[in-house]
CSV table of N, CA and C in Angstrom, one decimal:
chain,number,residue,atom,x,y,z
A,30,UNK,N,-13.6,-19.6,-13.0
A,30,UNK,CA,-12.7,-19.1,-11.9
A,30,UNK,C,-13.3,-19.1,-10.6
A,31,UNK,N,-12.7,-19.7,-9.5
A,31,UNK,CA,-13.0,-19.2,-8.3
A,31,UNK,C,-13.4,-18.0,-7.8
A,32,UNK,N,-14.4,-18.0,-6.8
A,32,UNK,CA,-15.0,-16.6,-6.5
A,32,UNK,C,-14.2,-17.1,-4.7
A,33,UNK,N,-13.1,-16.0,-4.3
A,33,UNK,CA,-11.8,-15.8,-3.3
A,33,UNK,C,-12.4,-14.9,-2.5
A,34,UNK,N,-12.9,-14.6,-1.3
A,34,UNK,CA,-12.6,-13.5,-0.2
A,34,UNK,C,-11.4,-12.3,-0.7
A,35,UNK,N,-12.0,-11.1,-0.9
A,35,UNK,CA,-11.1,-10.6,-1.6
A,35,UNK,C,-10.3,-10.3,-3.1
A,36,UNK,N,-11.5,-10.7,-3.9
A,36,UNK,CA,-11.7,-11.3,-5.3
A,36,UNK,C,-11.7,-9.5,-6.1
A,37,UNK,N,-12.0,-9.7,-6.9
A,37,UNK,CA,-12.2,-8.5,-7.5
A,37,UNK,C,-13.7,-8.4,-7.8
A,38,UNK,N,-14.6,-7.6,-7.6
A,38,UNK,CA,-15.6,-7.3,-7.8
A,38,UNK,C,-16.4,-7.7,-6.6
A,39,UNK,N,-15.4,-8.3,-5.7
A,39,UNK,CA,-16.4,-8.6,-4.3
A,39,UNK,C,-16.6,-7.3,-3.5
A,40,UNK,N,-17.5,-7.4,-2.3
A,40,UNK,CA,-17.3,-6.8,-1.6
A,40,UNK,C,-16.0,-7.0,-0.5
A,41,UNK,N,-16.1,-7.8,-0.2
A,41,UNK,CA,-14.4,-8.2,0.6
A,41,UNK,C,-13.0,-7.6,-0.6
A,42,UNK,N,-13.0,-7.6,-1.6
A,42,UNK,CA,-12.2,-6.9,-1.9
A,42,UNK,C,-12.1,-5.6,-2.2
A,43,UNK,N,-13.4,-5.0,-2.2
A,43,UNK,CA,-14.1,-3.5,-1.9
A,43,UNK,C,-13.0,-3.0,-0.9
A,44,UNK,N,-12.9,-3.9,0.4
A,44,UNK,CA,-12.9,-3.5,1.7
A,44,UNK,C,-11.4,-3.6,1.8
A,45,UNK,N,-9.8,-4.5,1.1
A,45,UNK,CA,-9.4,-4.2,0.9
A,45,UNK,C,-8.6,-3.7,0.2
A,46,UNK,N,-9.1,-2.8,-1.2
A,46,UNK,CA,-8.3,-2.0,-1.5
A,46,UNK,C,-8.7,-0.6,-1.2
A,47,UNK,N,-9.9,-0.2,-0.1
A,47,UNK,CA,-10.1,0.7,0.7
A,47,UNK,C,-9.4,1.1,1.8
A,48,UNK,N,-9.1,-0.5,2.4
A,48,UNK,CA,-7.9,-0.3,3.3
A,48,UNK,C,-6.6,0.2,2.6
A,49,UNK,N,-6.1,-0.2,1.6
A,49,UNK,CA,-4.8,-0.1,1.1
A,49,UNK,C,-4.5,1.7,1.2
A,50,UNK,N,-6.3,2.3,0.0
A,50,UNK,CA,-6.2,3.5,0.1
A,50,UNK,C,-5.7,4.3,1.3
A,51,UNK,N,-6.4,4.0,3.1
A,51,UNK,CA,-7.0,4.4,3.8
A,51,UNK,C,-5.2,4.2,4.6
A,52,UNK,N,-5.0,3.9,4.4
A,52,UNK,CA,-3.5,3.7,5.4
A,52,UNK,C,-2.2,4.0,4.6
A,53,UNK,N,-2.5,4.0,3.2
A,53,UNK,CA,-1.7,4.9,2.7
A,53,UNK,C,-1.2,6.3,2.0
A,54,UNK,N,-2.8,6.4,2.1
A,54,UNK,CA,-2.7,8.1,2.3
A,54,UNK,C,-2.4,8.5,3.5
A,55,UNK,N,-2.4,7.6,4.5
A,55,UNK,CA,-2.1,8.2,5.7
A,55,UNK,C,-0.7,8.4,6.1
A,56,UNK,N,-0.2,7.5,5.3
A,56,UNK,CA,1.6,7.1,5.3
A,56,UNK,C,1.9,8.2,5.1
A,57,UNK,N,1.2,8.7,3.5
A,57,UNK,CA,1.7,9.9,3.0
A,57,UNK,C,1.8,11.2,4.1
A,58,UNK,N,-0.2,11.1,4.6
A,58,UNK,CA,-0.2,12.9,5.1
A,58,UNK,C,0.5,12.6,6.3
A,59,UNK,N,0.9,11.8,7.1
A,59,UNK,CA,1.9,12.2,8.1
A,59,UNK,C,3.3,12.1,7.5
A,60,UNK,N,3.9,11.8,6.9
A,60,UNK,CA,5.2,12.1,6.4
A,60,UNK,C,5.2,13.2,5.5
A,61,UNK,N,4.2,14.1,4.7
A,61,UNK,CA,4.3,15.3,4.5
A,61,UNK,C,4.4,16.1,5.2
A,62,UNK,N,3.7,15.8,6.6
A,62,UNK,CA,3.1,16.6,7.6
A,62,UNK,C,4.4,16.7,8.5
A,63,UNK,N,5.5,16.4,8.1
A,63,UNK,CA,6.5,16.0,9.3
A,63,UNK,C,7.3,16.9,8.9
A,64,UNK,N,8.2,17.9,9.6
A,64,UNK,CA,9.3,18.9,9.8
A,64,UNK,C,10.4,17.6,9.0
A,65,UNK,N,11.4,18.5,8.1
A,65,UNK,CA,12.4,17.6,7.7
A,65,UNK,C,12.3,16.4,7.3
A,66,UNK,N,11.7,15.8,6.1
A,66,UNK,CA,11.5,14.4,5.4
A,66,UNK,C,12.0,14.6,4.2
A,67,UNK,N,12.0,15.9,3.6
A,67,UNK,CA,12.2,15.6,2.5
A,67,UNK,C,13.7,15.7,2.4
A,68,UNK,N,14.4,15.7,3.4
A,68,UNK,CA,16.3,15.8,3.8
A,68,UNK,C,16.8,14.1,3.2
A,69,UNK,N,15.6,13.5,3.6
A,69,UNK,CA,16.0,12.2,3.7
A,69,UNK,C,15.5,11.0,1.8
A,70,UNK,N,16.3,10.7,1.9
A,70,UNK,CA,16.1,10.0,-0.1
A,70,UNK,C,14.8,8.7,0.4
A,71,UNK,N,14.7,8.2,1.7
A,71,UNK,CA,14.0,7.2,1.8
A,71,UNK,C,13.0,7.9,2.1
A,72,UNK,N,12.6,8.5,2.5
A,72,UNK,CA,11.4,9.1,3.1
A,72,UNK,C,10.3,9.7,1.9
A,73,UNK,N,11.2,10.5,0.7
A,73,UNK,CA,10.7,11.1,-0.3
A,73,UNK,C,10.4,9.5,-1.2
A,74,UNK,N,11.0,8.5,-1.4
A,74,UNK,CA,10.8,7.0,-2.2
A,74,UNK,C,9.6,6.7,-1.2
A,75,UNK,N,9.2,6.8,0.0
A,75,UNK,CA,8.5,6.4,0.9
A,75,UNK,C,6.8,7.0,0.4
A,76,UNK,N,6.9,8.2,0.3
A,76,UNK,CA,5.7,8.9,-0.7
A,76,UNK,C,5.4,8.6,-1.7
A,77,UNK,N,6.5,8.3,-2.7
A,77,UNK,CA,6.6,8.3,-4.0
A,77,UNK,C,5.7,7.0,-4.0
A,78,UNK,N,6.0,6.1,-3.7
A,78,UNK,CA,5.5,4.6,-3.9
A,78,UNK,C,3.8,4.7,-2.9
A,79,UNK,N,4.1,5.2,-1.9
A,79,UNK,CA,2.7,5.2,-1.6
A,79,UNK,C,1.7,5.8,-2.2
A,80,UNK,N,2.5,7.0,-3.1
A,80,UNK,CA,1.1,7.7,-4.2
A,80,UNK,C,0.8,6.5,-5.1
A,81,UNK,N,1.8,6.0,-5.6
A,81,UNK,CA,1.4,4.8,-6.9
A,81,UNK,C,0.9,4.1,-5.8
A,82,UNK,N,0.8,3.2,-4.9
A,82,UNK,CA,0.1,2.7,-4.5
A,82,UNK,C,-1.6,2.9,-3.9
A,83,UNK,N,-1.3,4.3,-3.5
A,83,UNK,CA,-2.9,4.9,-3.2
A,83,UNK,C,-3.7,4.9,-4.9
A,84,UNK,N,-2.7,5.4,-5.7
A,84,UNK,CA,-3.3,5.3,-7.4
A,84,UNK,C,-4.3,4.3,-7.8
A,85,UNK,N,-3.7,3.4,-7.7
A,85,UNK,CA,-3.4,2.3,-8.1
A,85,UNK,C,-4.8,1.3,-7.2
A,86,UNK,N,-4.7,1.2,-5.8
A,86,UNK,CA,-5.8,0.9,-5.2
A,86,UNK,C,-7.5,1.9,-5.2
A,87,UNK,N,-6.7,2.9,-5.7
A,87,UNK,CA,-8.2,3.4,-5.8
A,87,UNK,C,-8.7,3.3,-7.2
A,88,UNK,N,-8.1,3.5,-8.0
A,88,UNK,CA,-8.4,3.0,-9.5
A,88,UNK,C,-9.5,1.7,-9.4
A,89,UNK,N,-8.6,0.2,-8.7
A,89,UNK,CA,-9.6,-0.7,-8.6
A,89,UNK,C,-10.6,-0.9,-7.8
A,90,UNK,N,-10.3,0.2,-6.4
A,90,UNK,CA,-12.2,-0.2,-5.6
A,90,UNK,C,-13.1,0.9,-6.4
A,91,UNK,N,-12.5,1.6,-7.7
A,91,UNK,CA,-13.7,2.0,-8.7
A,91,UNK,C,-13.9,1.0,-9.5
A,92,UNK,N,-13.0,0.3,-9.6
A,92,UNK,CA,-13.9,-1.1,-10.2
A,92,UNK,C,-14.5,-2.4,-9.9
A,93,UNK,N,-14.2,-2.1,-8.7
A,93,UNK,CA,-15.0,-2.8,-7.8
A,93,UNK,C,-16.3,-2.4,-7.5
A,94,UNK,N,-16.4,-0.7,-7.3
A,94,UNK,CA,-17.7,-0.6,-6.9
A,94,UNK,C,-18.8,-0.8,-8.4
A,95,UNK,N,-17.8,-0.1,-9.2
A,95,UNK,CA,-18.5,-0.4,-10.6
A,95,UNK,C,-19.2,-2.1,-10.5
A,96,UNK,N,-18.5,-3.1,-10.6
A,96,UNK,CA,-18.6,-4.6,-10.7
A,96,UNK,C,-20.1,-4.6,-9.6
A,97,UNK,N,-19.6,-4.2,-8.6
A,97,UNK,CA,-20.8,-3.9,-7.5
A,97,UNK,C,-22.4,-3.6,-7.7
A,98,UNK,N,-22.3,-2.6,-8.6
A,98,UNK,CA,-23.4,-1.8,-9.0
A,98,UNK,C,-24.2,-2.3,-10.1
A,99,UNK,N,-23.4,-2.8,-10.4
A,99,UNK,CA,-24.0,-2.9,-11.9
A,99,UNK,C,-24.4,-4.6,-12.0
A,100,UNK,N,-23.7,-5.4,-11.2
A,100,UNK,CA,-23.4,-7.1,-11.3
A,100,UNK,C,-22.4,-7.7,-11.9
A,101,UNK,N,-21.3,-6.8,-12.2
A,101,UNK,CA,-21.2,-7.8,-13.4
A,101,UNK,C,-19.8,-8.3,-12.5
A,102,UNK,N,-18.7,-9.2,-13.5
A,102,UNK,CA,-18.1,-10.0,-13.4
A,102,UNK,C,-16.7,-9.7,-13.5
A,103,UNK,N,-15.7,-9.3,-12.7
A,103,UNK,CA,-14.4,-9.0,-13.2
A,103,UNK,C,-13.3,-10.2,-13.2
A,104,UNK,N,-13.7,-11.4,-13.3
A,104,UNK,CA,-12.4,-12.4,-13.4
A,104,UNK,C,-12.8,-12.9,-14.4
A,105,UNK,N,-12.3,-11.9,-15.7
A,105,UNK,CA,-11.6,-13.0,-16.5
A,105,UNK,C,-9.8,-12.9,-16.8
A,106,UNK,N,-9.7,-13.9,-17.4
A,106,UNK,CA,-7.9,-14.1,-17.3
A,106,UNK,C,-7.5,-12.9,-17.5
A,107,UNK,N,-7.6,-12.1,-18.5
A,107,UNK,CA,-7.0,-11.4,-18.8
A,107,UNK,C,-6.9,-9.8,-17.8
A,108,UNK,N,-8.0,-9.7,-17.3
A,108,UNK,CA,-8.0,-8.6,-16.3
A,108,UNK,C,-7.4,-8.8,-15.2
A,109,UNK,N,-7.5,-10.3,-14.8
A,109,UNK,CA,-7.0,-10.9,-13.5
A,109,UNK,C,-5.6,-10.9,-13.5
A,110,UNK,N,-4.9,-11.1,-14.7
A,110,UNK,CA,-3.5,-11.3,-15.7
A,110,UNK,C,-3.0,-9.5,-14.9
A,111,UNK,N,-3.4,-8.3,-15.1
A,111,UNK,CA,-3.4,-7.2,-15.1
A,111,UNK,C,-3.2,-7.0,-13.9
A,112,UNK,N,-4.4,-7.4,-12.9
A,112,UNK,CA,-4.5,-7.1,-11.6
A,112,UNK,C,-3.4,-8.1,-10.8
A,113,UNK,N,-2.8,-8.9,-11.0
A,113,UNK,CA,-1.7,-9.6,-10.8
A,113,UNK,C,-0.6,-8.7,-10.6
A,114,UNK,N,-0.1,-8.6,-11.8
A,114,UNK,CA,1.1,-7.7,-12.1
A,114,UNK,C,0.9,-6.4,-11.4
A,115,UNK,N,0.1,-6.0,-11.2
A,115,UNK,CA,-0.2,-4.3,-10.9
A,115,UNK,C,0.1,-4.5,-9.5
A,116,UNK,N,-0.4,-5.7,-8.7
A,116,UNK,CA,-0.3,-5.7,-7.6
A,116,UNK,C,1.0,-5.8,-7.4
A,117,UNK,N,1.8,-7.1,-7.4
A,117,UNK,CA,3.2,-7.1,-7.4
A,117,UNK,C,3.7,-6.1,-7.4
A,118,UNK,N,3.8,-5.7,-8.6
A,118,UNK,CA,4.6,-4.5,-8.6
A,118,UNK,C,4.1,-3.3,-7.6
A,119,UNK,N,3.5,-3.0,-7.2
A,119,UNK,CA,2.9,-2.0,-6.2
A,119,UNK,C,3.5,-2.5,-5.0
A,120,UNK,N,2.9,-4.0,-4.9
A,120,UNK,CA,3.3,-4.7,-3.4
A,120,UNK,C,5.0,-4.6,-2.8
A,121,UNK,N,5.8,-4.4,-4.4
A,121,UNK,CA,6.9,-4.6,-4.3
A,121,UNK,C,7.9,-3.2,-3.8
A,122,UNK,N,7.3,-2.6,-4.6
A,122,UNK,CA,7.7,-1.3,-4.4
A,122,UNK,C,7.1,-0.5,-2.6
A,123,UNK,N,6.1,-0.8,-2.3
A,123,UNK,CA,5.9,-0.7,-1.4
A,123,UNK,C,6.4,-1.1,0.0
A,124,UNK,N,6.7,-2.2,-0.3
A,124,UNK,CA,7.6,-3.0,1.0
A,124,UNK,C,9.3,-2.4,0.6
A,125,UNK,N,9.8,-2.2,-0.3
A,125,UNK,CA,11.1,-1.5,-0.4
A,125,UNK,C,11.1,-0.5,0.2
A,126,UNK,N,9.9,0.8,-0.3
A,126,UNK,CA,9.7,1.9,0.5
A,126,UNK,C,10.1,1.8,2.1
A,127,UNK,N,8.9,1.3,2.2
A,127,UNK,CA,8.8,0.7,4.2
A,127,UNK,C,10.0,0.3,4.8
A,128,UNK,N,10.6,-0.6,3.8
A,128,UNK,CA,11.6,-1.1,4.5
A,128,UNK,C,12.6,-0.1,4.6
A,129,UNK,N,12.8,0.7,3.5
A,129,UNK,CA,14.0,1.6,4.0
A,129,UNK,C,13.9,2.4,4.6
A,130,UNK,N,12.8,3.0,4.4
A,130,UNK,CA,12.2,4.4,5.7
A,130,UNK,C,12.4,3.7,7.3
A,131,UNK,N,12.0,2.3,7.4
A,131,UNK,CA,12.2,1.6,8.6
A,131,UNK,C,13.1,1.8,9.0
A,132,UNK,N,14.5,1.3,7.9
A,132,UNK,CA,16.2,1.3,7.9
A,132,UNK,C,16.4,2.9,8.9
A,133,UNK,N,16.4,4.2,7.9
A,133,UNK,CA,16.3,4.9,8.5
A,133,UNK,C,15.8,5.7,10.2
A,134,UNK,N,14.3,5.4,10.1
A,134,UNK,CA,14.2,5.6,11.7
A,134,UNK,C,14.8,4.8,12.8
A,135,UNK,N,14.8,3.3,12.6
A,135,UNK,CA,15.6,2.7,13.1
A,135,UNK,C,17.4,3.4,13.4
A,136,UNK,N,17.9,4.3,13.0
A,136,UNK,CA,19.2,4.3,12.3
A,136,UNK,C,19.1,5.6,13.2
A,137,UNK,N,18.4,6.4,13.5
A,137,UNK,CA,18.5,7.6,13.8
A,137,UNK,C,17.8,7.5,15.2
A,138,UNK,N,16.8,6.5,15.5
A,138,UNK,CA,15.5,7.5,16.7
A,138,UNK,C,16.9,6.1,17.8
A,139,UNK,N,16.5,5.1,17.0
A,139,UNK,CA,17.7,4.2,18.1
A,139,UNK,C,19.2,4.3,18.1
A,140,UNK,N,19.8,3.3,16.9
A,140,UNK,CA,21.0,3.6,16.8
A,140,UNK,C,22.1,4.8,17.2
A,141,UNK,N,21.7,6.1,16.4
A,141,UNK,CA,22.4,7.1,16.8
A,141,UNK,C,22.3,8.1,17.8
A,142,UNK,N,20.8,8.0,18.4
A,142,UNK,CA,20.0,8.6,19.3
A,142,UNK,C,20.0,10.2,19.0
A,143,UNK,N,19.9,10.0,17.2
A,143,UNK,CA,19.6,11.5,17.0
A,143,UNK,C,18.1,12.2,17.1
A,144,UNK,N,17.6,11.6,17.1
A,144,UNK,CA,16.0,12.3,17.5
A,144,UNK,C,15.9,12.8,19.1
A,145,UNK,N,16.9,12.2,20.0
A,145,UNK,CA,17.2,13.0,21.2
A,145,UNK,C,18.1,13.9,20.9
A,146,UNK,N,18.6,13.9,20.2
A,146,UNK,CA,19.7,15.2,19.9
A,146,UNK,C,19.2,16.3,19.5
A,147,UNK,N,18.3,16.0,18.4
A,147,UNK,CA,18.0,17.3,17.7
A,147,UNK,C,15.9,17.1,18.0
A,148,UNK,N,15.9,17.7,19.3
A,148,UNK,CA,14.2,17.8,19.5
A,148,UNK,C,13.1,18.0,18.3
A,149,UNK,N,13.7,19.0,17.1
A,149,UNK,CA,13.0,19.3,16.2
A,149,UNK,C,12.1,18.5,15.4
A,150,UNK,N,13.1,17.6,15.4
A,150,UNK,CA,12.5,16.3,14.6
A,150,UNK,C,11.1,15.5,14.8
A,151,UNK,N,10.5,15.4,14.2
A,151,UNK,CA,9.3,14.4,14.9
A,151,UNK,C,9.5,12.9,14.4
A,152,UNK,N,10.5,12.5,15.3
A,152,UNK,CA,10.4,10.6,15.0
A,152,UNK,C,9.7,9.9,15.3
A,153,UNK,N,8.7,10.6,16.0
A,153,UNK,CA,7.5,9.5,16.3
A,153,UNK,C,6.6,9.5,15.0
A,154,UNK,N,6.4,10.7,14.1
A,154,UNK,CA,5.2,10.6,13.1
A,154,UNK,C,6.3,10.0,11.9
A,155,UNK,N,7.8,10.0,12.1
A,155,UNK,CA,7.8,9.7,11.0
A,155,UNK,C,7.6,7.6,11.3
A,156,UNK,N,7.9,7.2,12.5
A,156,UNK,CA,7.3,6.0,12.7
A,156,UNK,C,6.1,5.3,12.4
A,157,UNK,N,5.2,6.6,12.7
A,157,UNK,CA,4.1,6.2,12.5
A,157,UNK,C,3.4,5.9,10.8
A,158,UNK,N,4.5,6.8,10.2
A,158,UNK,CA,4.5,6.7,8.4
A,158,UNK,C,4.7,5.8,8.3
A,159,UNK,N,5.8,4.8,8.7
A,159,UNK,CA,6.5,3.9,8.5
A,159,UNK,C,5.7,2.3,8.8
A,160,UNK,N,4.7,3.0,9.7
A,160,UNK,CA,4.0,1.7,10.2
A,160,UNK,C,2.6,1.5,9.1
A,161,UNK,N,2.3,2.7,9.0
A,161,UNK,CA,1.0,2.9,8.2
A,161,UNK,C,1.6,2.2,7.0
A,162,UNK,N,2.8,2.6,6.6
A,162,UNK,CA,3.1,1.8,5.2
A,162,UNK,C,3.3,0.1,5.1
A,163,UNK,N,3.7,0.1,6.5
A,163,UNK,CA,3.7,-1.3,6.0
A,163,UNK,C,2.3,-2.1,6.3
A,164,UNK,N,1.2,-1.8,6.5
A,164,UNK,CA,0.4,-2.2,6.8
A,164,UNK,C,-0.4,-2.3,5.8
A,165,UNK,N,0.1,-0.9,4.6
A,165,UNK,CA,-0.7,-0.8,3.6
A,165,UNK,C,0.4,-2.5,2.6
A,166,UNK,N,1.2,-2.6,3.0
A,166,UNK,CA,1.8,-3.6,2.2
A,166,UNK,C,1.3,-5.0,2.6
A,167,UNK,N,1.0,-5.3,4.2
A,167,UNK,CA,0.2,-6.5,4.4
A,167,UNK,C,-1.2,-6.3,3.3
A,168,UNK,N,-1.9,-5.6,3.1
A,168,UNK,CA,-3.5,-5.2,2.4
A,168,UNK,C,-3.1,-5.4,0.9
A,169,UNK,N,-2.0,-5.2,0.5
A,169,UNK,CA,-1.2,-4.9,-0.8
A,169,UNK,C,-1.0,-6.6,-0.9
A,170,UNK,N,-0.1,-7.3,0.1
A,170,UNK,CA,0.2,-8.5,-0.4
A,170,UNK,C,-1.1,-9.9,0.1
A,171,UNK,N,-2.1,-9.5,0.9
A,171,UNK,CA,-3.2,-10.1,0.8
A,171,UNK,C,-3.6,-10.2,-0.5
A,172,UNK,N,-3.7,-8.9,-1.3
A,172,UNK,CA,-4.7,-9.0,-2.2
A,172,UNK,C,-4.0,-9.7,-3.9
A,173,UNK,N,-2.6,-9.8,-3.7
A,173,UNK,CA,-2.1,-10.1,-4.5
A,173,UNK,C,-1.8,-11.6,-4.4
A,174,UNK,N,-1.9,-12.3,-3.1
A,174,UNK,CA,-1.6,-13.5,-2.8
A,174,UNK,C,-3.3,-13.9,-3.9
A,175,UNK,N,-4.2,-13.2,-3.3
A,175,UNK,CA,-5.8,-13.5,-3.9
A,175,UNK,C,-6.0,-13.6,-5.4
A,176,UNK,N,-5.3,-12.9,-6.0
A,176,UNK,CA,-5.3,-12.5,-7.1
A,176,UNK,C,-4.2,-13.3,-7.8
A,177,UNK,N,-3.0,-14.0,-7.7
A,177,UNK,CA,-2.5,-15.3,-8.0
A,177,UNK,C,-3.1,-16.5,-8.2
A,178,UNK,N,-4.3,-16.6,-6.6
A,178,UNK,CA,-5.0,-18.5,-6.6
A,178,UNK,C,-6.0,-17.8,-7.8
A,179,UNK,N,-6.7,-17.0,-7.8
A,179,UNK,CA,-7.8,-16.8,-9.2
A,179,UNK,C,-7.0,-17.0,-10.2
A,180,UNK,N,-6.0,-16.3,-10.5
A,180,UNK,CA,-5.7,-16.8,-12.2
A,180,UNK,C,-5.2,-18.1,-12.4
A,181,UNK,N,-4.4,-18.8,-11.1
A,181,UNK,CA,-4.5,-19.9,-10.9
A,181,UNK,C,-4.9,-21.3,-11.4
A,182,UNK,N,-6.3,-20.7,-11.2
A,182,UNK,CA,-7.8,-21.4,-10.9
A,182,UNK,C,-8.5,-21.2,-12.3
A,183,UNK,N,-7.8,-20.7,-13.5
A,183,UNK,CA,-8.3,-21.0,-14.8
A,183,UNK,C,-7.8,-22.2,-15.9
């Protein structure tokens, strides 16, 4: 198998499924952190997916650091088979998330200009959820684009 920037057991892929973690726990603590989110069904799917995703990315930079530590080798098919699927499905669910929480603030802070209506609201943090998530989905679909050419490449 090809050894990918962003491989499993590299350090470049250390780096991002640390990012993944790192922007989407962030998604999370500012959209917990926000007056009124859990009103909204997208906002709560918006969490929900970013916990599986924070899960899920942290699970493998422990196996990354593991692979790290110790030398050893994490591409073979079958693990790579695993780390495929897990991604996708993470990546996927993630960008639904984003996208709809987007739908939303879009729908309210512009369209209806309810976030000037009702001051209470914080539409700026919940934007900023919204941005952190999708960023964690660029880091999400990096690594799953990565993890396609490896199993690929058997």
């Amino acid at each position: 198998m090809k050894v990918l920037l962003g491989g499993p057991g590299t350090k470049s892929g250390l780096l991002l499924r640390l990012g993944q973690c790192a922007f989407g726990a962030s998604s999370i603590g500012l959209m917990i952190t926000s007056f009124g989110f859990s009103g909204y069904t997208a906002f709560c799917y918006l969490i929900a997916s970013m916990g599986l995703q924070v899960l899920w990315s942290f699970g493998l930079a422990c196996l990354d650091i593991y692979a790290l530590r110790r030398k050893r080798e994490l591409q073979n098919p079958i693990l790579v088979s695993l780390f495929v699927v897990g991604d996708w499905v993470t990546a996927t669910l993630s960008l639904a998330a984003a996208c709809s929480s987007a739908g939303i603030v879009v729908l309210y802070a512009s369209d209806l200009n309810f976030c000037s209506i009702h001051k209470t609201l914080p539409c700026n943090r919940y934007k900023v959820s919204v941005a952190m998530a999708f960023i964690t989905w660029i880091f999400t679909a990096m690594s799953s684009h990565v993890m396609i050419w490896i199993l690929a490449s058997v």
